[in-house]
């Protein structure tokens, strides 16, 4: 990536235009693609010395032309994997999420080595960006949204809120406040009020024993189960609904006339995302026992070192109080267990081979 005027950001802020050249083993695949914006992204990861980036092309590469064998697209993410010295956790999690068929869409990814203004920045995992798109999360841009769990505080009350039981939710896409006839796809007060009302209504049912069984009216159960199995299997440090967990909501077609199941007014869990703090890799505090332990259940609230009841009692802890949900999880595990076994038998070795010499080059950098 060559950034216009040689500007190179190392902190989150403005994004800069430029151009990019994509090469495979030294052979140019795309030359001088115009870049609309290049800049630092992320939350905790943006504070590390090796920065993650977002990359937006002016146009998609020519039709039917892939990006490193991934679909064409304008928006891309470059994950730094600075916290994960194995550099395989994000790749393993994303690929496993893609193989679980009830999570509607999860980004493809490829290992790359990044140069910015002719300076080598290290090995990265280049992924499709999580966004509303007919080829990604296929929901209506006017009525639909991708939401994420977003830590413990509401950073922007126009883009997020704290629900009745303490979980913070924020807009992932759209992520800008826009209103009026010219911007129907932006975040509006009406959209914020609608999702807040829906989540609080769901929680009012879920957290009460007498009404908990109504959860299928609010969530897509198949995607919830696959999402749970993935997060629990990798022991994700953010797994207890803390940060960067996504679900889509589109109430535009409750009768199913469109044939698109994502528009049925239920919460559909996914895309899968953010696994660098999983599989025994401490998120923030190495003294927190459960990060390195295979015992207990993060998603059921019994494996948390934190005393915060918000994450001990979150949605999945409540769902597991329902015998029918637990039985469905057991049945699904029997169906997909072989996909999880592949992590040990083939997937870690495949990821290691894919990053190849990039791992040593990254450590040297």
Tab-separated table of C-alpha atoms in Angstrom:
chain	number	residue	atom	x	y	z
A	1	UNK	CA	0.000	0.000	0.000
A	2	UNK	CA	1.352	3.416	-0.985
A	3	UNK	CA	-0.402	6.130	1.010
A	4	UNK	CA	-0.872	9.505	-0.642
A	5	UNK	CA	1.841	12.078	0.239
A	6	UNK	CA	3.649	9.416	2.263
A	7	UNK	CA	1.295	9.830	5.235
A	8	UNK	CA	1.264	6.767	7.451
A	9	UNK	CA	-1.028	6.657	10.472
A	10	UNK	CA	-0.038	4.795	13.626
A	11	UNK	CA	-3.105	5.785	15.663
A	12	UNK	CA	-6.820	5.570	14.959
A	13	UNK	CA	-8.112	8.591	13.127
A	14	UNK	CA	-8.440	9.778	9.554
A	15	UNK	CA	-8.072	7.305	6.728
A	16	UNK	CA	-5.896	8.220	3.779
A	17	UNK	CA	-6.173	7.534	0.046
A	18	UNK	CA	-3.481	5.930	-2.045
A	19	UNK	CA	-3.041	2.813	-4.133
A	20	UNK	CA	-2.303	-0.847	-3.578
A	21	UNK	CA	-0.549	-3.607	-5.459
A	22	UNK	CA	-1.425	-7.224	-4.711
A	23	UNK	CA	1.197	-9.857	-5.497
A	24	UNK	CA	1.351	-13.622	-5.040
A	25	UNK	CA	4.868	-15.018	-4.569
A	26	UNK	CA	6.298	-11.988	-6.340
A	27	UNK	CA	3.905	-12.111	-9.316
A	28	UNK	CA	1.627	-9.061	-9.542
A	29	UNK	CA	-2.063	-9.997	-9.420
A	30	UNK	CA	-3.505	-6.463	-9.266
A	31	UNK	CA	-1.401	-3.396	-10.006
A	32	UNK	CA	-2.022	0.119	-8.650
A	33	UNK	CA	-5.560	-0.373	-7.395
A	34	UNK	CA	-6.911	3.025	-6.209
A	35	UNK	CA	-7.417	3.070	-2.430
A	36	UNK	CA	-10.184	5.208	-0.962
A	37	UNK	CA	-9.009	4.856	2.627
A	38	UNK	CA	-6.255	3.174	4.645
A	39	UNK	CA	-6.041	3.554	8.423
A	40	UNK	CA	-5.706	1.968	11.856
A	41	UNK	CA	-8.676	-0.057	13.155
A	42	UNK	CA	-9.542	-2.083	16.257
A	43	UNK	CA	-10.118	-1.494	19.953
A	44	UNK	CA	-7.511	-3.024	22.273
A	45	UNK	CA	-5.429	-4.167	19.311
A	46	UNK	CA	-5.062	-0.590	18.051
A	47	UNK	CA	-2.949	0.172	21.133
A	48	UNK	CA	-0.252	-2.403	20.333
A	49	UNK	CA	2.984	-1.490	18.572
A	50	UNK	CA	1.952	-3.541	15.531
A	51	UNK	CA	-1.253	-1.999	14.248
A	52	UNK	CA	-4.233	-3.612	12.530
A	53	UNK	CA	-5.590	-1.767	9.502
A	54	UNK	CA	-8.650	-1.355	7.355
A	55	UNK	CA	-8.307	-1.017	3.617
A	56	UNK	CA	-11.004	0.273	1.284
A	57	UNK	CA	-10.569	0.216	-2.477
A	58	UNK	CA	-12.277	2.853	-4.625
A	59	UNK	CA	-13.863	0.092	-6.699
A	60	UNK	CA	-14.142	-3.663	-6.468
A	61	UNK	CA	-11.508	-5.451	-8.557
A	62	UNK	CA	-12.856	-6.309	-12.020
A	63	UNK	CA	-15.874	-8.594	-12.041
A	64	UNK	CA	-15.075	-12.280	-11.569
A	65	UNK	CA	-11.566	-11.344	-10.383
A	66	UNK	CA	-10.740	-12.552	-6.897
A	67	UNK	CA	-8.604	-11.016	-4.167
A	68	UNK	CA	-6.110	-13.724	-3.213
A	69	UNK	CA	-8.801	-16.280	-4.192
A	70	UNK	CA	-11.364	-14.470	-2.039
A	71	UNK	CA	-14.422	-12.802	-3.582
A	72	UNK	CA	-14.066	-9.293	-5.052
A	73	UNK	CA	-14.794	-6.498	-2.614
A	74	UNK	CA	-14.035	-2.920	-1.633
A	75	UNK	CA	-13.640	-3.330	2.139
A	76	UNK	CA	-10.921	-5.412	3.775
A	77	UNK	CA	-9.407	-5.907	7.208
A	78	UNK	CA	-5.751	-6.572	7.997
A	79	UNK	CA	-5.490	-8.355	11.366
A	80	UNK	CA	-2.103	-7.917	13.009
A	81	UNK	CA	-2.149	-11.004	15.280
A	82	UNK	CA	0.288	-9.152	17.534
A	83	UNK	CA	-1.232	-10.624	20.691
A	84	UNK	CA	-1.171	-14.131	19.247
A	85	UNK	CA	2.392	-15.205	18.532
A	86	UNK	CA	1.176	-18.449	16.981
A	87	UNK	CA	-0.667	-16.296	14.395
A	88	UNK	CA	-3.172	-19.122	13.823
A	89	UNK	CA	-5.990	-18.492	16.318
A	90	UNK	CA	-7.951	-16.023	14.180
A	91	UNK	CA	-7.519	-18.176	11.091
A	92	UNK	CA	-8.662	-21.331	12.893
A	93	UNK	CA	-11.695	-19.606	14.414
A	94	UNK	CA	-12.810	-17.978	11.162
A	95	UNK	CA	-12.410	-21.148	9.129
A	96	UNK	CA	-14.264	-23.213	11.711
A	97	UNK	CA	-17.065	-20.656	11.756
A	98	UNK	CA	-17.331	-20.924	7.968
A	99	UNK	CA	-17.668	-24.700	8.170
A	100	UNK	CA	-20.552	-24.525	10.649
A	101	UNK	CA	-23.498	-24.150	8.329
A	102	UNK	CA	-25.924	-22.442	10.700
A	103	UNK	CA	-23.780	-19.305	10.968
A	104	UNK	CA	-24.977	-17.680	7.777
A	105	UNK	CA	-21.730	-15.999	6.726
A	106	UNK	CA	-18.221	-15.640	8.138
A	107	UNK	CA	-15.321	-13.841	6.405
A	108	UNK	CA	-12.787	-15.642	4.274
A	109	UNK	CA	-9.155	-14.897	5.106
A	110	UNK	CA	-5.630	-15.218	3.707
A	111	UNK	CA	-2.174	-14.658	5.164
A	112	UNK	CA	-0.327	-11.749	3.558
A	113	UNK	CA	2.805	-9.728	4.181
A	114	UNK	CA	2.240	-5.991	4.254
A	115	UNK	CA	4.414	-3.166	2.975
A	116	UNK	CA	3.346	0.449	3.562
A	117	UNK	CA	5.214	3.159	1.651
A	118	UNK	CA	7.872	0.535	0.857
A	119	UNK	CA	8.406	-0.309	4.550
A	120	UNK	CA	7.838	-3.909	5.655
A	121	UNK	CA	5.191	-3.975	8.402
A	122	UNK	CA	4.933	-7.745	9.007
A	123	UNK	CA	2.643	-10.705	8.380
A	124	UNK	CA	-1.112	-10.109	8.564
A	125	UNK	CA	-4.348	-12.018	8.129
A	126	UNK	CA	-6.334	-10.269	5.387
A	127	UNK	CA	-10.069	-10.848	5.777
A	128	UNK	CA	-13.328	-9.780	4.234
A	129	UNK	CA	-14.906	-7.034	6.320
A	130	UNK	CA	-18.039	-7.685	8.330
A	131	UNK	CA	-20.746	-5.657	6.619
A	132	UNK	CA	-24.215	-5.681	5.113
A	133	UNK	CA	-23.874	-6.883	1.544
A	134	UNK	CA	-25.742	-9.254	-0.754
A	135	UNK	CA	-22.637	-11.456	-0.854
A	136	UNK	CA	-21.905	-11.186	2.886
A	137	UNK	CA	-24.590	-10.485	5.497
A	138	UNK	CA	-27.580	-10.403	3.153
A	139	UNK	CA	-30.063	-8.213	4.977
A	140	UNK	CA	-31.939	-5.096	3.929
A	141	UNK	CA	-29.764	-1.971	4.113
A	142	UNK	CA	-32.692	0.229	5.103
A	143	UNK	CA	-34.202	-1.898	7.859
A	144	UNK	CA	-31.459	-4.379	8.820
A	145	UNK	CA	-28.413	-4.024	11.035
A	146	UNK	CA	-25.415	-5.914	12.379
A	147	UNK	CA	-25.001	-5.441	16.119
A	148	UNK	CA	-22.031	-6.258	18.338
A	149	UNK	CA	-21.384	-6.641	22.026
A	150	UNK	CA	-19.100	-3.776	22.932
A	151	UNK	CA	-17.422	-3.993	26.309
A	152	UNK	CA	-18.730	-2.497	29.521
A	153	UNK	CA	-19.374	1.162	28.665
A	154	UNK	CA	-21.352	2.994	25.994
A	155	UNK	CA	-18.826	5.067	24.065
A	156	UNK	CA	-21.353	6.774	21.775
A	157	UNK	CA	-25.002	6.896	22.918
A	158	UNK	CA	-26.057	7.581	19.324
A	159	UNK	CA	-24.572	4.268	18.203
A	160	UNK	CA	-25.089	1.990	21.186
A	161	UNK	CA	-26.733	1.381	24.539
A	162	UNK	CA	-26.565	-0.707	27.697
A	163	UNK	CA	-29.419	-3.197	27.860
A	164	UNK	CA	-31.447	-3.930	30.964
A	165	UNK	CA	-29.073	-6.643	32.227
A	166	UNK	CA	-25.825	-4.721	31.704
A	167	UNK	CA	-24.634	-5.923	28.285
A	168	UNK	CA	-23.522	-3.131	25.949
A	169	UNK	CA	-24.653	-3.358	22.325
A	170	UNK	CA	-23.464	-1.157	19.464
A	171	UNK	CA	-24.047	-0.832	15.737
A	172	UNK	CA	-21.403	-2.553	13.621
A	173	UNK	CA	-23.085	-1.863	10.277
A	174	UNK	CA	-24.328	0.738	9.710
A	175	UNK	CA	-21.879	2.579	11.930
A	176	UNK	CA	-22.616	6.219	11.129
A	177	UNK	CA	-25.454	8.453	12.229
A	178	UNK	CA	-27.315	9.464	9.090
A	179	UNK	CA	-30.896	10.463	8.531
A	180	UNK	CA	-33.203	11.756	5.849
A	181	UNK	CA	-34.354	10.447	2.515
A	182	UNK	CA	-30.836	10.513	1.073
A	183	UNK	CA	-29.401	8.236	3.780
A	184	UNK	CA	-31.924	5.478	4.564
A	185	UNK	CA	-29.110	3.009	5.288
A	186	UNK	CA	-27.559	4.988	8.179
A	187	UNK	CA	-28.094	4.778	11.942
A	188	UNK	CA	-31.161	6.755	12.966
A	189	UNK	CA	-32.824	7.368	16.335
A	190	UNK	CA	-35.680	5.154	15.120
A	191	UNK	CA	-33.334	2.232	14.399
A	192	UNK	CA	-31.581	2.650	17.736
A	193	UNK	CA	-34.903	2.735	19.574
A	194	UNK	CA	-36.188	-0.306	17.656
A	195	UNK	CA	-33.236	-2.564	18.453
A	196	UNK	CA	-33.074	-1.371	22.074
A	197	UNK	CA	-36.785	-2.134	22.496
A	198	UNK	CA	-36.412	-5.565	20.908
A	199	UNK	CA	-33.396	-6.581	22.999
A	200	UNK	CA	-34.958	-5.391	26.237
A	201	UNK	CA	-38.187	-7.260	25.420
A	202	UNK	CA	-36.198	-10.422	24.701
A	203	UNK	CA	-34.260	-10.109	27.951
A	204	UNK	CA	-37.473	-9.550	29.910
A	205	UNK	CA	-38.560	-13.006	28.717
A	206	UNK	CA	-35.189	-14.758	28.787
A	207	UNK	CA	-34.217	-13.880	32.347
A	208	UNK	CA	-37.533	-15.099	33.812
A	209	UNK	CA	-38.123	-18.811	34.330
A	210	UNK	CA	-41.834	-18.504	33.531
A	211	UNK	CA	-41.237	-16.946	30.077
A	212	UNK	CA	-37.757	-18.233	29.129
A	213	UNK	CA	-39.173	-20.857	26.766
A	214	UNK	CA	-40.257	-18.062	24.423
A	215	UNK	CA	-36.665	-17.551	23.227
A	216	UNK	CA	-37.321	-19.154	19.770
A	217	UNK	CA	-39.584	-16.173	19.040
A	218	UNK	CA	-36.554	-13.881	19.315
A	219	UNK	CA	-33.458	-15.785	18.191
A	220	UNK	CA	-32.506	-18.110	15.361
A	221	UNK	CA	-31.774	-21.173	17.478
A	222	UNK	CA	-29.557	-22.950	14.926
A	223	UNK	CA	-27.137	-20.035	14.608
A	224	UNK	CA	-27.133	-19.547	18.392
A	225	UNK	CA	-26.103	-23.165	18.936
A	226	UNK	CA	-23.292	-23.106	16.364
A	227	UNK	CA	-22.093	-19.766	17.735
A	228	UNK	CA	-22.029	-21.231	21.236
A	229	UNK	CA	-20.153	-24.377	20.203
A	230	UNK	CA	-17.513	-22.332	18.398
A	231	UNK	CA	-16.928	-19.887	21.252
A	232	UNK	CA	-16.869	-22.605	23.904
A	233	UNK	CA	-14.576	-24.899	21.922
A	234	UNK	CA	-11.869	-22.262	21.452
A	235	UNK	CA	-12.426	-20.840	24.970
A	236	UNK	CA	-12.641	-17.309	23.628
A	237	UNK	CA	-11.521	-14.710	26.173
A	238	UNK	CA	-14.373	-12.473	25.028
A	239	UNK	CA	-16.723	-15.441	24.804
A	240	UNK	CA	-19.059	-14.420	27.596
A	241	UNK	CA	-20.737	-11.785	25.434
A	242	UNK	CA	-18.162	-9.145	26.305
A	243	UNK	CA	-16.848	-7.722	23.026
A	244	UNK	CA	-16.861	-8.252	19.236
A	245	UNK	CA	-19.649	-10.818	19.097
A	246	UNK	CA	-21.995	-10.152	16.201
A	247	UNK	CA	-25.589	-10.860	15.332
A	248	UNK	CA	-27.827	-9.457	12.611
A	249	UNK	CA	-31.403	-8.283	12.939
A	250	UNK	CA	-33.746	-7.474	10.077
A	251	UNK	CA	-37.482	-7.181	10.835
A	252	UNK	CA	-38.423	-6.381	7.222
A	253	UNK	CA	-39.927	-9.793	6.332
A	254	UNK	CA	-41.504	-11.535	9.344
A	255	UNK	CA	-43.741	-13.706	7.131
A	256	UNK	CA	-40.861	-15.114	5.080
A	257	UNK	CA	-42.227	-13.956	1.732
A	258	UNK	CA	-38.748	-13.000	0.464
A	259	UNK	CA	-37.329	-16.463	1.084
A	260	UNK	CA	-34.396	-14.864	2.926
A	261	UNK	CA	-34.245	-16.344	6.455
A	262	UNK	CA	-32.048	-13.479	7.731
A	263	UNK	CA	-34.954	-11.035	7.351
A	264	UNK	CA	-37.391	-12.825	9.647
A	265	UNK	CA	-37.094	-10.455	12.608
A	266	UNK	CA	-35.011	-12.843	14.744
A	267	UNK	CA	-31.456	-12.368	16.004
A	268	UNK	CA	-29.096	-14.396	13.796
A	269	UNK	CA	-25.749	-15.025	15.502
A	270	UNK	CA	-22.552	-14.397	13.574
A	271	UNK	CA	-20.435	-13.687	11.658
A	272	UNK	CA	-17.721	-15.390	13.695
A	273	UNK	CA	-14.951	-12.936	14.603
A	274	UNK	CA	-12.017	-12.114	16.901
A	275	UNK	CA	-10.161	-15.160	18.194
A	276	UNK	CA	-6.668	-13.851	19.012
A	277	UNK	CA	-7.496	-14.007	22.731
A	278	UNK	CA	-8.711	-17.610	22.649
A	279	UNK	CA	-7.282	-21.103	23.215
A	280	UNK	CA	-5.316	-20.280	26.347
A	281	UNK	CA	-3.984	-16.918	25.114
A	282	UNK	CA	-4.660	-14.339	27.849
A	283	UNK	CA	-6.741	-11.362	26.819
A	284	UNK	CA	-5.496	-8.867	29.321
A	285	UNK	CA	-4.598	-10.501	32.610
A	286	UNK	CA	-2.536	-13.705	32.695
A	287	UNK	CA	-3.644	-14.330	36.280
A	288	UNK	CA	-7.235	-14.893	35.138
A	289	UNK	CA	-7.316	-18.667	35.410
A	290	UNK	CA	-10.050	-19.534	32.943
A	291	UNK	CA	-8.171	-18.118	29.956
A	292	UNK	CA	-5.677	-20.985	30.188
A	293	UNK	CA	-8.019	-23.657	31.525
A	294	UNK	CA	-9.984	-26.287	29.621
A	295	UNK	CA	-12.346	-26.706	32.553
A	296	UNK	CA	-15.724	-25.092	33.213
A	297	UNK	CA	-17.972	-23.332	30.701
A	298	UNK	CA	-17.310	-19.770	29.610
A	299	UNK	CA	-20.589	-19.471	27.720
A	300	UNK	CA	-22.577	-20.831	30.657
A	301	UNK	CA	-20.967	-18.411	33.112
A	302	UNK	CA	-19.225	-20.997	35.303
A	303	UNK	CA	-15.712	-20.526	33.922
A	304	UNK	CA	-15.290	-16.813	34.463
A	305	UNK	CA	-12.710	-15.316	36.773
A	306	UNK	CA	-14.607	-12.003	36.813
A	307	UNK	CA	-17.134	-11.365	39.563
A	308	UNK	CA	-19.245	-9.249	37.207
A	309	UNK	CA	-22.710	-10.824	37.116
A	310	UNK	CA	-23.315	-9.301	33.677
A	311	UNK	CA	-21.079	-11.882	32.011
A	312	UNK	CA	-21.796	-14.745	34.383
A	313	UNK	CA	-25.510	-14.465	33.630
A	314	UNK	CA	-25.533	-13.378	29.965
A	315	UNK	CA	-27.840	-14.733	27.258
A	316	UNK	CA	-26.291	-18.172	26.883
A	317	UNK	CA	-26.167	-18.778	30.623
A	318	UNK	CA	-29.918	-18.192	30.580
A	319	UNK	CA	-30.531	-20.356	27.505
A	320	UNK	CA	-28.844	-23.318	29.158
A	321	UNK	CA	-31.430	-23.201	31.921
A	322	UNK	CA	-33.857	-24.521	29.303
A	323	UNK	CA	-33.660	-28.275	28.908
A	324	UNK	CA	-34.789	-28.214	25.274
A	325	UNK	CA	-31.977	-25.846	24.322
A	326	UNK	CA	-29.367	-27.992	26.060
A	327	UNK	CA	-30.697	-31.105	24.331
A	328	UNK	CA	-30.479	-29.336	20.963
A	329	UNK	CA	-26.875	-28.363	21.662
A	330	UNK	CA	-25.983	-31.972	22.453
A	331	UNK	CA	-27.653	-33.162	19.264
A	332	UNK	CA	-25.848	-30.564	17.161
A	333	UNK	CA	-22.492	-31.426	18.742
A	334	UNK	CA	-22.936	-35.030	17.639
A	335	UNK	CA	-23.548	-33.794	14.087
A	336	UNK	CA	-20.574	-31.430	13.785
A	337	UNK	CA	-17.983	-32.872	16.145
A	338	UNK	CA	-15.804	-34.048	13.246
A	339	UNK	CA	-15.426	-30.429	12.083
A	340	UNK	CA	-13.952	-29.546	15.469
A	341	UNK	CA	-11.668	-32.589	15.411
A	342	UNK	CA	-10.162	-31.266	12.156
A	343	UNK	CA	-8.629	-28.399	14.139
A	344	UNK	CA	-6.284	-30.908	15.753
A	345	UNK	CA	-5.841	-33.289	12.843
A	346	UNK	CA	-5.311	-30.837	9.967
A	347	UNK	CA	-6.254	-27.180	10.469
A	348	UNK	CA	-3.469	-25.933	12.760
A	349	UNK	CA	-0.822	-27.533	10.555
A	350	UNK	CA	-2.477	-26.070	7.456
A	351	UNK	CA	-2.495	-22.565	8.930
A	352	UNK	CA	1.148	-22.883	9.959
A	353	UNK	CA	2.056	-23.942	6.425
A	354	UNK	CA	-0.010	-21.117	4.925
A	355	UNK	CA	1.771	-18.338	6.825
A	356	UNK	CA	5.082	-20.058	6.069
A	357	UNK	CA	8.148	-17.826	6.112
A	358	UNK	CA	5.912	-14.874	6.955
A	359	UNK	CA	5.962	-15.933	10.612
A	360	UNK	CA	9.763	-15.654	10.852
A	361	UNK	CA	9.785	-12.407	8.864
A	362	UNK	CA	7.151	-10.988	11.214
A	363	UNK	CA	9.155	-11.880	14.320
A	364	UNK	CA	12.260	-10.303	12.835
A	365	UNK	CA	10.310	-7.127	12.142
